[in-house]
Amino acid sequence: MSATPGEANPVRAFVAQLWGSVFRHGLPTNDKVAARTALTNFFLHIHPVRVKKSAVRVSYTLCLGGLSFFLFILLTITGLFLMFYYIPSVDSAYQNVKDLQFVAVFGDIIRNMHRWAAHAMVITVWLHMARVFYQGAYKPPREFNWVIGTFLLLITLLLSFSGYLLPWDQLAIWAITVGTNMAKYAPIVGPYTRYLLLGGDQVAQGALIRFYVLHVIALPLIGFLLMVVHFWRVRKDGFTGGL
Amino acid sequence: MATVVEGGRDQRGSVTPRPQAPISGPELANTPLVIRRREDEETVVTFPYLVWREFLAGLAAFVFLMLVSIQVNAPLLQKANVSITPNPAKAPWYFVGLQELLERFPPIMAGVAFPSFVIIFMILTPYLDRNPSRRPQDRRVAIVLFTVFVCLSVAFVVIGEFFRGEAFNWDWTLILGHPGLSSPV
């Protein structure tokens, strides 16, 4: 759908030009147009133009990888909203979260969604791993994508763990105390790792700001980079499809 | 495979088989000797076929999470206080399995050896598994081992989360309720 030179109505011609400048092709009325649309659209380009039908059957993928990515996006968006209210200080963090829950318009829904989506993502990423294992989809030539996936699972757990502290309530501080105490048991490096993670000997302001920075910037960036490579390799290493 | 209109779609969606021109002569010599099943050749355009399904899956997940978020509030207890230790103090649920292991094994085993072993073994899985077949009947050992791992992981999380009460001691009352009361407390 591009501006037709012969168009008599100037308004219609302008609208056609506007549309054509944004979307290079019209609605996918047939495979050729659909293929061209996928090729020229940045966001659709995450997929190949054509794919084996058996590789994308819902009963085969169970949508688990896609759902994990969707939850990551949902968590990024809801997390962004939460950041407008949240100040990572031991004096204000708890009150900020209380305000989100009881004062800010839709604050409770956004916070609830962030929390439940985070739990859901841990589950979907885990199930995605199990699905890939049971179908042997990690076998050559996809070995390295499995390795990237393992790191993505660890990043997901660390993202959830670092977010756990931020509400600064009794649940948060003690879960992180118990969790980081486990790090102490590693020989030699254990106590140092714990000190590095907490920025001190106990869970206090130092730990809150470290976990906050890890949670909102460092881990999402690393996770995003790994995801980009993961998706790229799904395309480049080829699809498995039905057993 | 339904009948296909040239350059178009069949009635089940946008499905077109790859053209299968007969191969002969020098071309044949360079063709890898791979016998593909007919259904492997069946491809679809990802847009809109796959994108539409992804949209529906995302929408369903969003609606589900929205309903849960309207109904169930995220937990928020009293403000953090280092001088009041809750009993029991539990790690987040996905690490509670690790906490349960610490209850049963020496810390160096449960806190260091087991997790490191699992992570390293997981990373090396594709390089250790030399069996080229993906068919379940050819990979019984791999499937049994992985299933044992999954069952143990889930069991330890469930035990740590639902069967551990005060001081992380075994406690039936978390799920069965206190004796003499009609409903779980």
Coordinates of C-alpha atoms in Angstrom, one line a residue:
Chain A
M1 CA 0.0 0.0 0.0
S2 CA 2.0 3.0 -1.2
A3 CA 0.9 6.5 -2.4
T4 CA -0.6 6.0 -5.8
P5 CA 0.4 8.8 -8.1
G6 CA -3.0 8.8 -9.8
E7 CA -4.9 9.4 -6.5
A8 CA -7.3 12.2 -7.0
N9 CA -8.1 12.9 -3.3
P10 CA -5.1 14.7 -1.8
V11 CA -6.0 13.6 1.8
R12 CA -6.3 10.0 0.8
A13 CA -3.0 10.3 -1.1
F14 CA -1.3 11.7 2.0
V15 CA -2.7 9.0 4.3
A16 CA -1.5 6.4 1.8
Q17 CA 2.0 8.0 1.7
L18 CA 2.1 8.2 5.5
W19 CA 1.1 4.5 5.9
G20 CA 3.5 3.4 3.2
S21 CA 6.4 5.3 4.9
V22 CA 5.8 3.4 8.1
F23 CA 4.7 0.0 6.9
R24 CA 6.4 -1.0 3.6
H25 CA 3.7 -3.6 2.9
G26 CA 0.0 -4.0 3.4
L27 CA -1.8 -6.6 5.4
P28 CA -0.6 -10.2 4.8
T29 CA -3.3 -11.2 2.3
N30 CA -0.9 -13.9 0.8
D31 CA 2.4 -15.6 1.6
K32 CA 4.4 -13.3 -0.6
V33 CA 3.2 -10.1 1.1
A34 CA 3.6 -11.8 4.5
A35 CA 7.1 -12.8 3.7
R36 CA 8.1 -9.3 2.5
T37 CA 6.5 -7.8 5.6
A38 CA 8.5 -10.1 7.9
L39 CA 11.7 -9.3 6.0
T40 CA 11.3 -5.5 6.2
N41 CA 10.0 -5.2 9.8
F42 CA 12.6 -4.9 12.5
F43 CA 10.4 -6.4 15.2
L44 CA 9.1 -9.3 13.1
H45 CA 12.7 -10.0 12.1
I46 CA 13.2 -11.9 15.4
H47 CA 11.7 -14.8 13.4
P48 CA 12.8 -16.3 10.2
V49 CA 10.4 -15.7 7.3
R50 CA 9.5 -19.4 7.0
V51 CA 9.7 -22.1 9.6
K52 CA 9.0 -25.8 9.8
K53 CA 5.4 -26.2 10.9
S54 CA 6.3 -29.0 13.3
A55 CA 8.9 -26.8 15.1
V56 CA 6.3 -24.2 16.1
R57 CA 3.4 -26.5 17.0
V58 CA 2.0 -25.4 20.4
S59 CA 1.9 -29.1 21.5
Y60 CA 5.7 -29.2 20.8
T61 CA 7.0 -25.9 22.3
L62 CA 4.2 -25.5 24.9
C63 CA 4.9 -21.7 24.3
L64 CA 7.3 -21.9 27.3
G65 CA 10.3 -20.0 25.8
G66 CA 8.0 -17.3 24.3
L67 CA 6.1 -17.0 27.6
S68 CA 9.4 -16.5 29.5
F69 CA 10.3 -13.7 27.1
F70 CA 6.8 -12.2 27.4
L71 CA 7.1 -12.2 31.2
F72 CA 10.5 -10.6 31.0
I73 CA 9.0 -7.7 28.9
L74 CA 6.0 -7.5 31.3
L75 CA 8.4 -7.4 34.3
T76 CA 10.5 -4.6 32.6
I77 CA 7.4 -2.5 32.0
T78 CA 5.8 -3.0 35.5
G79 CA 9.3 -2.6 37.0
L80 CA 9.7 0.8 35.2
F81 CA 6.4 2.0 36.8
L82 CA 7.6 0.8 40.3
M83 CA 10.8 2.7 39.9
F84 CA 8.9 6.0 39.7
Y85 CA 7.9 5.5 43.3
Y86 CA 10.7 3.5 44.8
I87 CA 13.8 5.0 46.5
P88 CA 16.4 2.4 47.5
S89 CA 17.0 3.7 51.0
V90 CA 16.4 1.9 54.3
D91 CA 14.5 4.9 55.5
S92 CA 12.0 5.2 52.7
A93 CA 11.9 1.9 50.8
Y94 CA 9.3 0.3 53.0
Q95 CA 7.1 3.4 53.0
N96 CA 7.4 3.7 49.2
V97 CA 6.2 0.1 48.8
K98 CA 3.3 0.7 51.3
D99 CA 2.3 3.8 49.2
L100 CA 2.4 1.8 46.1
Q101 CA 0.2 -0.8 47.7
F102 CA -2.3 1.6 49.3
V103 CA -2.0 5.1 47.8
A104 CA -0.8 5.2 44.2
V105 CA -3.5 4.7 41.6
F106 CA -3.2 1.1 40.3
G107 CA 0.0 0.8 42.3
D108 CA -1.2 -2.4 44.0
I109 CA -2.0 -4.0 40.7
I110 CA 1.3 -3.1 39.2
R111 CA 3.2 -4.3 42.2
N112 CA 1.2 -7.5 42.4
M113 CA 1.7 -8.2 38.7
H114 CA 5.5 -7.6 39.1
R115 CA 5.6 -10.1 41.9
W116 CA 3.5 -12.8 40.4
A117 CA 5.0 -12.5 36.9
A118 CA 8.4 -12.9 38.6
H119 CA 7.4 -16.1 40.2
A120 CA 5.8 -17.3 37.0
M121 CA 9.0 -16.5 35.0
V122 CA 11.0 -18.7 37.4
I123 CA 8.6 -21.5 36.7
T124 CA 8.3 -21.0 32.9
V125 CA 12.1 -20.8 32.4
W126 CA 12.5 -24.0 34.5
L127 CA 9.8 -25.8 32.5
H128 CA 11.3 -24.5 29.2
M129 CA 14.6 -26.1 30.2
A130 CA 12.8 -29.4 31.0
R131 CA 10.9 -29.3 27.7
V132 CA 14.1 -28.8 25.8
F133 CA 15.8 -31.6 27.7
Y134 CA 13.0 -34.1 27.2
Q135 CA 13.0 -33.4 23.4
G136 CA 16.7 -33.7 23.2
A137 CA 16.8 -30.3 21.5
Y138 CA 20.1 -29.5 23.1
K139 CA 21.9 -32.0 20.9
P140 CA 24.4 -30.9 18.1
P141 CA 24.4 -28.3 16.6
R142 CA 22.5 -26.6 19.4
E143 CA 24.9 -27.4 22.4
F144 CA 26.0 -23.9 23.0
N145 CA 22.5 -22.5 23.0
W146 CA 21.7 -24.9 25.8
V147 CA 24.7 -23.4 27.7
I148 CA 23.4 -19.9 27.1
G149 CA 20.0 -21.1 28.3
T150 CA 21.6 -22.4 31.5
F151 CA 23.0 -18.9 32.2
L152 CA 19.6 -17.4 31.4
L153 CA 18.1 -19.7 34.1
L154 CA 20.7 -18.5 36.6
I155 CA 20.1 -14.8 35.6
T156 CA 16.4 -15.4 36.1
L157 CA 17.0 -16.8 39.6
L158 CA 19.4 -13.9 40.5
L159 CA 16.9 -11.3 39.2
S160 CA 14.2 -12.8 41.4
F161 CA 16.5 -13.1 44.4
S162 CA 17.8 -9.5 44.1
G163 CA 14.2 -8.2 43.8
Y164 CA 13.2 -10.1 46.9
L165 CA 15.1 -7.6 49.2
L166 CA 13.7 -4.4 47.7
P167 CA 10.4 -4.1 49.7
W168 CA 12.5 -4.0 52.8
D169 CA 10.0 -5.8 55.0
Q170 CA 10.6 -8.7 57.4
L171 CA 10.1 -11.3 54.6
A172 CA 12.7 -9.5 52.4
I173 CA 15.5 -9.0 54.8
W174 CA 15.3 -12.5 56.4
A175 CA 15.0 -14.4 53.1
I176 CA 18.1 -12.6 51.8
T177 CA 19.8 -13.2 55.2
V178 CA 19.1 -16.9 54.9
G179 CA 20.0 -16.9 51.2
T180 CA 23.3 -15.1 51.5
N181 CA 24.3 -17.1 54.5
M182 CA 24.4 -20.1 52.2
A183 CA 27.2 -18.4 50.3
K184 CA 29.3 -18.4 53.5
Y185 CA 29.8 -22.2 53.3
A186 CA 32.0 -22.0 50.2
P187 CA 35.6 -22.6 51.2
I188 CA 37.9 -19.5 51.3
V189 CA 35.8 -17.4 48.9
G190 CA 32.5 -17.9 50.8
P191 CA 32.7 -15.1 53.4
Y192 CA 34.3 -12.7 50.9
T193 CA 31.5 -13.4 48.4
R194 CA 28.9 -12.7 51.0
Y195 CA 30.7 -9.5 52.1
L196 CA 30.9 -8.4 48.4
L197 CA 27.3 -9.1 47.8
L198 CA 26.0 -7.4 50.9
G199 CA 28.5 -4.5 51.0
G200 CA 28.9 -5.3 54.8
D201 CA 28.5 -8.0 57.3
Q202 CA 24.7 -7.9 57.5
V203 CA 21.8 -7.0 55.3
A204 CA 21.6 -3.2 55.6
Q205 CA 21.8 -0.1 53.4
G206 CA 24.9 -1.4 51.6
A207 CA 23.0 -4.5 50.6
L208 CA 19.9 -2.7 49.6
I209 CA 21.7 -0.4 47.1
R210 CA 23.7 -3.2 45.7
F211 CA 20.7 -5.5 45.2
Y212 CA 18.8 -2.5 43.6
V213 CA 21.5 -1.7 41.1
L214 CA 21.9 -5.4 40.2
H215 CA 18.1 -5.8 40.0
V216 CA 17.2 -2.8 37.8
I217 CA 20.3 -2.4 35.6
A218 CA 23.1 -5.0 35.7
L219 CA 21.2 -8.3 35.6
P220 CA 18.5 -7.2 33.1
L221 CA 21.2 -5.9 30.8
I222 CA 23.2 -9.1 31.0
G223 CA 19.9 -11.1 30.7
F224 CA 18.8 -9.1 27.6
L225 CA 22.2 -9.6 25.9
L226 CA 22.1 -13.4 26.5
M227 CA 18.5 -13.5 25.3
V228 CA 19.4 -11.7 22.0
V229 CA 22.2 -14.3 21.4
H230 CA 19.8 -17.1 22.5
F231 CA 17.1 -16.1 20.0
W232 CA 19.7 -15.4 17.2
R233 CA 21.1 -18.9 17.7
V234 CA 17.6 -20.5 17.7
R235 CA 17.4 -19.1 14.2
K236 CA 21.0 -19.8 13.1
D237 CA 21.3 -23.3 14.6
G238 CA 18.1 -24.5 12.9
F239 CA 14.9 -25.8 14.4
T240 CA 14.3 -29.3 15.7
G241 CA 10.6 -30.0 15.3
G242 CA 8.5 -33.1 15.8
L243 CA 10.2 -36.3 17.3
Chain B
M1 CA -1.2 -31.9 3.8
A2 CA -4.2 -30.2 2.2
T3 CA -4.3 -29.1 -1.3
V4 CA -2.4 -25.9 -1.9
V5 CA -3.2 -23.0 -4.2
E6 CA -0.2 -21.9 -6.2
G7 CA 1.5 -19.0 -4.3
G8 CA -1.3 -18.8 -1.9
R9 CA -2.7 -20.5 1.2
D10 CA -4.7 -23.6 1.8
Q11 CA -7.8 -23.7 3.9
R12 CA -5.9 -24.5 7.1
G13 CA -3.7 -21.4 7.1
S14 CA -0.7 -20.3 5.3
V15 CA 0.9 -23.6 4.4
T16 CA 3.0 -24.2 1.3
P17 CA 5.3 -27.1 0.6
R18 CA 8.9 -26.3 -0.5
P19 CA 9.1 -26.9 -4.2
Q20 CA 10.6 -30.3 -4.8
A21 CA 12.3 -30.2 -8.2
P22 CA 13.8 -33.5 -9.2
I23 CA 17.6 -33.5 -8.7
S24 CA 19.9 -35.1 -11.2
G25 CA 23.5 -35.0 -12.6
P26 CA 26.3 -33.1 -10.8
E27 CA 23.7 -31.5 -8.5
L28 CA 22.9 -34.9 -7.1
A29 CA 26.5 -35.5 -6.2
N30 CA 26.7 -32.4 -4.1
T31 CA 23.4 -33.1 -2.3
P32 CA 23.8 -34.4 1.2
L33 CA 22.4 -37.9 1.7
V34 CA 19.6 -37.0 4.1
I35 CA 16.3 -38.5 3.8
R36 CA 13.7 -36.2 5.1
R37 CA 10.2 -37.1 6.1
R38 CA 7.4 -35.4 4.2
E39 CA 6.1 -33.5 7.2
D40 CA 9.6 -32.0 7.8
E41 CA 9.2 -30.2 4.5
E42 CA 6.0 -28.5 5.5
T43 CA 6.7 -24.9 6.4
V44 CA 4.7 -21.9 7.3
V45 CA 5.3 -18.2 7.1
T46 CA 6.0 -17.0 10.6
F47 CA 4.1 -13.8 10.0
P48 CA 1.1 -14.0 10.6
Y49 CA 0.9 -17.7 11.4
L50 CA 3.4 -17.8 14.3
V51 CA 3.1 -14.2 15.4
W52 CA -0.6 -14.5 15.8
R53 CA -0.2 -17.6 18.0
E54 CA 2.4 -15.8 20.1
F55 CA 0.1 -12.8 20.4
L56 CA -2.7 -15.1 21.7
A57 CA -0.4 -16.8 24.2
G58 CA 0.9 -13.5 25.5
L59 CA -2.7 -12.1 25.8
A60 CA -3.8 -15.2 27.7
A61 CA -0.8 -14.9 30.1
F62 CA -1.5 -11.2 30.6
V63 CA -5.2 -11.7 31.3
F64 CA -4.4 -14.5 33.7
L65 CA -1.8 -12.4 35.6
M66 CA -4.1 -9.4 35.6
L67 CA -6.9 -11.5 37.3
V68 CA -4.4 -12.9 39.8
S69 CA -3.0 -9.4 40.5
I70 CA -6.5 -8.0 41.1
Q71 CA -7.4 -10.9 43.5
V72 CA -4.2 -11.6 45.4
N73 CA -2.0 -9.0 47.0
A74 CA 1.8 -9.5 47.0
P75 CA 3.0 -10.1 50.5
L76 CA 4.2 -7.2 52.6
L77 CA 5.0 -7.8 56.3
Q78 CA 6.2 -5.4 59.0
K79 CA 9.2 -3.2 58.2
A80 CA 12.6 -4.9 58.2
N81 CA 14.0 -5.3 61.6
V82 CA 17.3 -7.0 62.3
S83 CA 16.5 -7.6 66.0
I84 CA 13.4 -9.6 65.3
T85 CA 14.1 -12.9 63.6
P86 CA 11.0 -14.6 62.3
N87 CA 10.7 -18.3 63.1
P88 CA 11.1 -20.1 60.7
A89 CA 13.3 -17.8 58.5
K90 CA 13.0 -19.1 55.0
A91 CA 14.8 -18.4 51.7
P92 CA 12.7 -17.5 48.6
W93 CA 10.8 -20.6 47.5
Y94 CA 13.2 -21.5 44.6
F95 CA 16.1 -21.6 47.1
V96 CA 14.1 -23.4 49.8
G97 CA 15.2 -26.7 48.3
L98 CA 18.8 -25.7 49.0
Q99 CA 17.9 -24.7 52.5
E100 CA 16.3 -28.2 52.9
L101 CA 19.5 -29.8 51.7
L102 CA 21.5 -27.8 54.3
E103 CA 19.2 -29.3 56.9
R104 CA 20.2 -32.8 55.8
F105 CA 23.8 -32.6 54.8
P106 CA 26.9 -30.9 56.0
P107 CA 27.1 -27.3 54.7
I108 CA 30.1 -27.9 52.5
M109 CA 28.1 -30.6 50.6
A110 CA 24.7 -28.9 50.5
G111 CA 25.8 -25.3 50.2
V112 CA 28.7 -25.7 47.8
A113 CA 29.3 -29.2 46.3
F114 CA 25.7 -30.1 45.3
P115 CA 24.8 -26.7 43.7
S116 CA 28.2 -26.4 41.9
F117 CA 27.8 -30.0 40.7
V118 CA 24.3 -29.3 39.3
I119 CA 25.3 -26.1 37.6
I120 CA 28.5 -27.6 36.0
F121 CA 26.7 -30.8 35.0
M122 CA 23.8 -28.8 33.5
I123 CA 26.2 -26.7 31.4
L124 CA 28.1 -29.8 30.2
T125 CA 25.0 -31.8 29.5
P126 CA 25.1 -31.4 25.6
Y127 CA 28.8 -32.3 25.6
L128 CA 28.5 -35.3 27.9
D129 CA 25.4 -36.8 26.2
R130 CA 27.0 -38.5 23.2
N131 CA 23.8 -40.2 22.0
P132 CA 22.8 -38.6 18.7
S133 CA 19.2 -39.8 18.8
R134 CA 16.4 -37.5 19.9
R135 CA 13.8 -40.3 20.1
P136 CA 12.7 -41.0 23.7
Q137 CA 13.0 -44.7 23.2
D138 CA 16.7 -44.4 22.4
R139 CA 17.5 -42.2 25.4
R140 CA 16.0 -44.0 28.4
V141 CA 19.1 -43.4 30.7
A142 CA 19.1 -39.6 30.0
I143 CA 15.4 -39.3 30.5
V144 CA 15.4 -41.4 33.8
L145 CA 18.4 -39.4 35.2
F146 CA 16.8 -36.0 34.3
T147 CA 13.4 -37.1 35.7
V148 CA 15.1 -38.2 39.0
F149 CA 16.7 -34.7 39.2
V150 CA 13.4 -32.9 38.5
C151 CA 11.5 -35.0 41.1
L152 CA 14.2 -34.4 43.8
S153 CA 14.3 -30.7 43.1
V154 CA 10.6 -30.3 43.3
A155 CA 10.4 -32.6 46.4
F156 CA 13.0 -30.6 48.3
V157 CA 11.2 -27.3 47.5
V158 CA 7.8 -28.7 48.5
I159 CA 9.2 -30.1 51.7
G160 CA 11.1 -26.9 52.6
E161 CA 8.1 -24.7 51.8
F162 CA 5.1 -26.8 53.2
F163 CA 6.5 -29.2 55.7
R164 CA 9.0 -27.1 57.7
G165 CA 7.7 -25.1 60.6
E166 CA 9.4 -23.5 63.6
A167 CA 13.2 -23.7 63.6
F168 CA 12.9 -25.4 60.3
N169 CA 11.7 -28.6 62.1
W170 CA 9.3 -31.0 60.4
D171 CA 5.8 -29.8 60.8
W172 CA 2.6 -31.5 59.5
T173 CA 0.3 -28.7 60.8
L174 CA 1.3 -26.3 58.0
I175 CA -0.9 -28.4 55.6
L176 CA -3.1 -30.5 57.9
G177 CA -3.9 -27.8 60.5
H178 CA -3.7 -28.1 64.2
P179 CA -5.4 -31.1 65.9
G180 CA -8.8 -30.2 67.1
L181 CA -9.3 -27.3 64.7
S182 CA -11.5 -27.8 61.7
S183 CA -9.5 -26.0 59.2
P184 CA -5.7 -25.5 58.6
V185 CA -4.3 -22.5 60.4

